[in-house]
Coordinates of N, CA and C in Angstrom, one line a residue:
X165 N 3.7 -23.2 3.6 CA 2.8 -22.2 3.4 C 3.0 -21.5 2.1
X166 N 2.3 -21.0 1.3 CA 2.0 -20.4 0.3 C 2.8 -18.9 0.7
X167 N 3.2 -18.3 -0.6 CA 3.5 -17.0 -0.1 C 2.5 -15.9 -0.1
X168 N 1.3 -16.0 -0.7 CA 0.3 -15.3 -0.4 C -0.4 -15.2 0.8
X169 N -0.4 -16.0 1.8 CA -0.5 -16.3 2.7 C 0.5 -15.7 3.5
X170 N 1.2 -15.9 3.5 CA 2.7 -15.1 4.5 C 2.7 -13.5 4.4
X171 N 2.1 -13.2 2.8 CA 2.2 -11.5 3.1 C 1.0 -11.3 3.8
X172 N -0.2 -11.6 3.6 CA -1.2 -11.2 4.5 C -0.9 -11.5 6.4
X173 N -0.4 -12.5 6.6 CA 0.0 -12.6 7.9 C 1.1 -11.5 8.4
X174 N 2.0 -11.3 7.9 CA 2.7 -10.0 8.3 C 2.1 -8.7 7.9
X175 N 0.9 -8.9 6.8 CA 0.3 -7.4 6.8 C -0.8 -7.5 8.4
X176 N -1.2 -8.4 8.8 CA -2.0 -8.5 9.6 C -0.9 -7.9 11.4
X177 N 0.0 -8.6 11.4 CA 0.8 -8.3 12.3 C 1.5 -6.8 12.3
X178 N 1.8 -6.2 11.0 CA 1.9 -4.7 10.8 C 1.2 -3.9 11.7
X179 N 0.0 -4.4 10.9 CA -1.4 -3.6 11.2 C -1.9 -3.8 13.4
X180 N -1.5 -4.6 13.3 CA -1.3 -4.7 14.9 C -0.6 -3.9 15.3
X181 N 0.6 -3.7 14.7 CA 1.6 -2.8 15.4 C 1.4 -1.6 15.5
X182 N 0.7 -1.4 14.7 CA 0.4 0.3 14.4 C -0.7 0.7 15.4
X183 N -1.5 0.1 15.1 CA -2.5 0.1 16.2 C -2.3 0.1 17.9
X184 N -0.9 -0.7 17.5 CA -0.8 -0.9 19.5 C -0.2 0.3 19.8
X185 N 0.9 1.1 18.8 CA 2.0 2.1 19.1 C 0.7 3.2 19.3
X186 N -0.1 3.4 18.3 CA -1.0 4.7 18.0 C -2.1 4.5 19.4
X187 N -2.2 3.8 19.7 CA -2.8 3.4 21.2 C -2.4 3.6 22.3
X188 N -1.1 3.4 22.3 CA 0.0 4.1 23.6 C 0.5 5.5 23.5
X189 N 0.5 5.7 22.4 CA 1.2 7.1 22.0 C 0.0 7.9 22.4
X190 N -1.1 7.9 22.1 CA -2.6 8.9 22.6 C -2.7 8.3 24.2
X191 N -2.3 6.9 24.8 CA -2.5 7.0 26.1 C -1.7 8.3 26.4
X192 N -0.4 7.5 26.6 CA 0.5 8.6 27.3 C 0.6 9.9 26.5
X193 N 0.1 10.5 25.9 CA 0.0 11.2 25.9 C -1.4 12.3 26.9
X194 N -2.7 11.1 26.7 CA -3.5 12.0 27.5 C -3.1 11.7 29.2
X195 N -2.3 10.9 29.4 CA -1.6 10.8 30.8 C -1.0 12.3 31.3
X196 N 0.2 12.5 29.9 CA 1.1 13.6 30.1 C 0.2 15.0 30.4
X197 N -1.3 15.0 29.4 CA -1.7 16.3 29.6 C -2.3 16.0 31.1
X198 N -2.8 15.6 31.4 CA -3.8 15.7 32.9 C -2.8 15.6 34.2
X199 N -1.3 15.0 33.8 CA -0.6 15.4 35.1 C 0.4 16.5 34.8
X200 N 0.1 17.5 33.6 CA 0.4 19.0 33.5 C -0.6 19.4 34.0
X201 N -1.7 19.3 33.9 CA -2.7 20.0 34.2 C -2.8 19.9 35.8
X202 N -2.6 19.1 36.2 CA -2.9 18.8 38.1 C -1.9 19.5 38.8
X203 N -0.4 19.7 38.1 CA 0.8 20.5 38.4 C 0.4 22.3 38.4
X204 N -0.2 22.8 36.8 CA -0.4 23.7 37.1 C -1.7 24.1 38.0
X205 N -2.4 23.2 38.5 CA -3.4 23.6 39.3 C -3.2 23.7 40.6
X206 N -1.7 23.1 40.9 CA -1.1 22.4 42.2 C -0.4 24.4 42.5
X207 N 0.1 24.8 41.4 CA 1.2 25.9 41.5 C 0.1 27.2 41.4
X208 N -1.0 27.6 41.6 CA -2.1 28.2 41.5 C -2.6 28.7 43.1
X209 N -1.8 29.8 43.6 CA -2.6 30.1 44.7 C -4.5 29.3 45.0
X210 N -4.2 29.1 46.4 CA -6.0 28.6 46.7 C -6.7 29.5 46.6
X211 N -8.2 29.7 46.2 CA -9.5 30.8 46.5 C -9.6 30.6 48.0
X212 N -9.5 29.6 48.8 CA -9.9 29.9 50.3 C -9.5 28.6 50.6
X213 N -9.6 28.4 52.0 CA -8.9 27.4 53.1 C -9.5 26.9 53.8
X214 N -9.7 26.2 54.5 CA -10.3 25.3 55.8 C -8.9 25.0 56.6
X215 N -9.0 25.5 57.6 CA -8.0 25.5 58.9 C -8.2 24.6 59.7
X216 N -7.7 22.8 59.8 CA -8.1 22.6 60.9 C -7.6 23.0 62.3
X217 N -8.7 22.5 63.0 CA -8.8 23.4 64.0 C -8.9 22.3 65.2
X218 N -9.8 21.5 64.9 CA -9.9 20.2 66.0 C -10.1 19.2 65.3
X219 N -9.3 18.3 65.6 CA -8.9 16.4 65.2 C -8.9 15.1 66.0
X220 N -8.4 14.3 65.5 CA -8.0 13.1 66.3 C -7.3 12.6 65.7
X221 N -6.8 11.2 66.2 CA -5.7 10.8 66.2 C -5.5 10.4 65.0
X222 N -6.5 10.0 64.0 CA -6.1 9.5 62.2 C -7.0 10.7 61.6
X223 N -7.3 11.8 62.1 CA -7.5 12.8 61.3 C -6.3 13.7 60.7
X224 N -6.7 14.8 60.2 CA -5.7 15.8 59.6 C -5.1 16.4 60.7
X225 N -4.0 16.8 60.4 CA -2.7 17.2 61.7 C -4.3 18.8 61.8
X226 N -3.8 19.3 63.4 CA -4.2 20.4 64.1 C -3.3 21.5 63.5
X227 N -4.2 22.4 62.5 CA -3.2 23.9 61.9 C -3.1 23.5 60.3
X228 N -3.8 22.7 59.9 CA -3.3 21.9 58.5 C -4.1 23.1 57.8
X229 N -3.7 23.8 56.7 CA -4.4 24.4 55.7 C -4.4 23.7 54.4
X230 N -6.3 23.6 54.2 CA -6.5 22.3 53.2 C -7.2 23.3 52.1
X231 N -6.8 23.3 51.2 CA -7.3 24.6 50.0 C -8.4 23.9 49.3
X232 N -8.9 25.1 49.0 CA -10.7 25.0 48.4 C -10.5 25.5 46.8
X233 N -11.6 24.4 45.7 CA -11.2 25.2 44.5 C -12.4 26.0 44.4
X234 N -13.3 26.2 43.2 CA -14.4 27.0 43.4 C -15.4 25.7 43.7
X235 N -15.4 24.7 43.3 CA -16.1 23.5 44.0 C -15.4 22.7 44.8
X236 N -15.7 22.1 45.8 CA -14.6 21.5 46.8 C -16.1 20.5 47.4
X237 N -15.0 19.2 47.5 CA -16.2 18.0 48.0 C -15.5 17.8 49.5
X238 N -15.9 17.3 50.1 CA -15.4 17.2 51.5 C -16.3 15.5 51.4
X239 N -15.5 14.7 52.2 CA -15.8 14.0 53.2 C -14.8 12.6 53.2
X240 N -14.8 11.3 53.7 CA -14.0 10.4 53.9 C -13.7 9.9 52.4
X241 N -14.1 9.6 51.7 CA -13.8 9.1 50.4 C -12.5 10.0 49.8
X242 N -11.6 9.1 49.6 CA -10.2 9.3 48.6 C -9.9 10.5 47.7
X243 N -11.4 10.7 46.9 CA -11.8 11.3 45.8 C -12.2 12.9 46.0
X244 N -12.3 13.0 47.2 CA -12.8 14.3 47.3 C -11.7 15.1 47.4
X245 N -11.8 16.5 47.4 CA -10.7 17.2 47.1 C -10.3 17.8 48.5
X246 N -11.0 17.5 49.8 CA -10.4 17.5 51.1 C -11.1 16.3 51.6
X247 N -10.6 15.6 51.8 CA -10.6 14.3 53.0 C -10.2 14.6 54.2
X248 N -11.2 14.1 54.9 CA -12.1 14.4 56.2 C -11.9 12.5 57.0
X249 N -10.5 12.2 57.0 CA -10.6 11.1 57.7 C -10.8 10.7 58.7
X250 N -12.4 10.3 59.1 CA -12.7 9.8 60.2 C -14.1 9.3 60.0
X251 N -14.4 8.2 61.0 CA -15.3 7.4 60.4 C -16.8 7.7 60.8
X252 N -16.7 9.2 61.7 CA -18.0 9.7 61.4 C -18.3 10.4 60.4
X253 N -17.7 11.2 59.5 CA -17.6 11.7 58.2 C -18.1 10.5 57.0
X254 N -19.5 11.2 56.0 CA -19.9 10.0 55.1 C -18.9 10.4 54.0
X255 N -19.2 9.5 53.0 CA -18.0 9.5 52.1 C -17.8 10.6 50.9
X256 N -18.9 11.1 51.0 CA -19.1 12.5 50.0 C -20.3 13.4 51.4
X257 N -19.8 13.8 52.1 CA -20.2 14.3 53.5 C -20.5 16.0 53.1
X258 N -19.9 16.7 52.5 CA -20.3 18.5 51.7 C -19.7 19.1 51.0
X259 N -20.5 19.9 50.4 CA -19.4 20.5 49.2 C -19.6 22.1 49.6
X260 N -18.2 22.5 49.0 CA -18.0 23.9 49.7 C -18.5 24.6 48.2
X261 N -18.9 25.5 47.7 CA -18.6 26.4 46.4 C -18.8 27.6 46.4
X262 N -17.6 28.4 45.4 CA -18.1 29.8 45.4 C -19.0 30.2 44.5
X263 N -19.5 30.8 44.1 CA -20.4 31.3 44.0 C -21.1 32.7 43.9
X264 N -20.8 33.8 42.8 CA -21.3 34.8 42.8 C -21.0 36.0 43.5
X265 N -19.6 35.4 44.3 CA -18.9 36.2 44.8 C -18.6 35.8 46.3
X266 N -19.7 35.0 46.7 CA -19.7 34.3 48.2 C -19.6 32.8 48.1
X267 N -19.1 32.6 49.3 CA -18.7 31.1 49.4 C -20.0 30.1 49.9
X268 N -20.4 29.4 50.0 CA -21.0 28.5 50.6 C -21.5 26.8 50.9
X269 N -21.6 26.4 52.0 CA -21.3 25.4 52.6 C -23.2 24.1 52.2
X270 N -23.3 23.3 51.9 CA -24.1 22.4 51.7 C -24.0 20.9 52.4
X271 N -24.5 20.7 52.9 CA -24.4 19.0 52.8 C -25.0 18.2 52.3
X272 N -24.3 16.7 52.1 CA -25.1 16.0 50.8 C -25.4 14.9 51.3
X273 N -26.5 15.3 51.9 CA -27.2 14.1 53.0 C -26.2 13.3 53.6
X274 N -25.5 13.7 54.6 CA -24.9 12.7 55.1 C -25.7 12.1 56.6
X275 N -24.9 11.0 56.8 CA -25.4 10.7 57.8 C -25.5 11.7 59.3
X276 N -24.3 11.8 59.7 CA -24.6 12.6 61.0 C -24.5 14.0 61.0
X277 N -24.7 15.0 59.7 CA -25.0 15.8 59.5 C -23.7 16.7 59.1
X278 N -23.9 18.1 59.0 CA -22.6 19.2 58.8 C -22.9 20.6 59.7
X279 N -21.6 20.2 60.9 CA -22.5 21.8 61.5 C -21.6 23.1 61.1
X280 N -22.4 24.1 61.2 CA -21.8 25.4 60.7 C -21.4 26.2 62.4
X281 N -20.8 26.6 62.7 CA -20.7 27.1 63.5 C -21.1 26.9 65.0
X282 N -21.6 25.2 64.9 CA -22.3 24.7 66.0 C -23.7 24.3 66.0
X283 N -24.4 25.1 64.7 CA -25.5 24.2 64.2 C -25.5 23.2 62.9
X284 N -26.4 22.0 63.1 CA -26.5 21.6 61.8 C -27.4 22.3 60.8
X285 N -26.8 22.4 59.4 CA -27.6 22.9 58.4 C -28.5 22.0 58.0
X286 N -29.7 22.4 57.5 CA -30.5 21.9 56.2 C -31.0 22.2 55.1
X287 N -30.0 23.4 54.7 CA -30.1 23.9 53.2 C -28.7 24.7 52.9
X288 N -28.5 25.3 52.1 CA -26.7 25.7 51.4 C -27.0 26.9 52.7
X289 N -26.0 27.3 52.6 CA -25.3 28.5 54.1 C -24.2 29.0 53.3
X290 N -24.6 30.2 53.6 CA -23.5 31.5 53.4 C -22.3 31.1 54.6
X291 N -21.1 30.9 53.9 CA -19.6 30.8 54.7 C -19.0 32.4 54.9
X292 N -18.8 32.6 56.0 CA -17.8 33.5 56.0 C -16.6 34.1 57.0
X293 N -16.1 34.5 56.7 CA -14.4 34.2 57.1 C -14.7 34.3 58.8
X294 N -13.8 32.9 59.4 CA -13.7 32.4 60.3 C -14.7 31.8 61.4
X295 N -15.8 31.2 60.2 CA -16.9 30.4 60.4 C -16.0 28.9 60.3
X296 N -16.5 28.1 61.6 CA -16.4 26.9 61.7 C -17.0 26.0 61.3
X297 N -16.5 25.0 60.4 CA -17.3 23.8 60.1 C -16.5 22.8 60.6
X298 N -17.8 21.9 61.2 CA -17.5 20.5 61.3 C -18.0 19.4 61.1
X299 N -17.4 18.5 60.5 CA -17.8 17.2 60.1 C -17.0 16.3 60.8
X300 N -18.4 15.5 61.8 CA -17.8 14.2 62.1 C -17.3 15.0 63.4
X301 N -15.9 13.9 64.0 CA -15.0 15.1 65.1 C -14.5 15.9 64.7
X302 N -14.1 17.0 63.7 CA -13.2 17.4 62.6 C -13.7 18.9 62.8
X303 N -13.1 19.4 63.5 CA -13.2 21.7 62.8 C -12.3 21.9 62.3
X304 N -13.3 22.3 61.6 CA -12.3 23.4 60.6 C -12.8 24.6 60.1
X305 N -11.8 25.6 60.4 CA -12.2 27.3 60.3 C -11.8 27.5 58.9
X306 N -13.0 28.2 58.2 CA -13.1 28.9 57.3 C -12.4 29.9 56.5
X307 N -10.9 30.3 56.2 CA -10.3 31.4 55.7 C -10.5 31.8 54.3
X308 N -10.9 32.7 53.7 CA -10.8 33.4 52.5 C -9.7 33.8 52.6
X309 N -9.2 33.6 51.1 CA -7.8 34.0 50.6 C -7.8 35.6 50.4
X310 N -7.0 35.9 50.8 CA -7.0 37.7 50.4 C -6.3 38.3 49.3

């Protein structure tokens, strides 16, 4: 091979390298910020709670305090910020939010509904302290943080 050829081949493999390090270095880096950020969100007193209250056998232990942020998704899916494991709960089943000073409860079309206090809703509902919600076989009492 020519030596003109040889320098472009190692400029080409340089240039790779730089690119792969500057690629990792901004991953892990945006890694590091987002599980700072979930730490201090973790070390952050709750705005409010859900107490369970009645379960079953692969639901949340009975007395479990599950914290609410100012939006909170409820239902069986992974992703929500309280999981509601049981297989009557849909997978995005209601969202809690505050709001204006008050808290309130929604469902998001699920299938077997969300009751408030022993009724099902069909539009957002004012929550308030030691109002029961259930989803699925699952209560859970309402606490505002003080």
């Amino acid at each position: 091979m020519d030596v003109p050829y040889q320098i472009a081949l190692w400029g080409v493999r340089l240039a790779f390298l730089v690119v792969l390090y500057v690629f990792l270095i901004r991953a892990f880096g945006s890694l590091w910020r987002a599980l700072r950020t979930e730490a201090e969100l973790a070390a952050r007193p709750a705005l409010a709670y859900l107490v369970v209250q009645r379960t079953h056998a692969q639901g949340p232990r009975a007395g479990e305090r599950l914290p609410l942020r100012t939006i909170s998704s409820l239902g069986r899916d992974a992703g929500n910020d309280v999981v509601v494991n049981d297989e009557a709960a849909s997978a995005r089943h209601a969202t809690v939010t505050l709001s204006d000073g008050a808290w309130w409860l929604e469902d998001q079309g699920s299938t077997n509904g969300t009751l408030l206090n022993g009724q099902r809703i069909v539009r957002r509902e004012r929550l308030r302290d030691g109002d029961i919600v259930e989803i699925g076989r699952v209560g859970l009492r309402f606490e505002a943080a003080a």
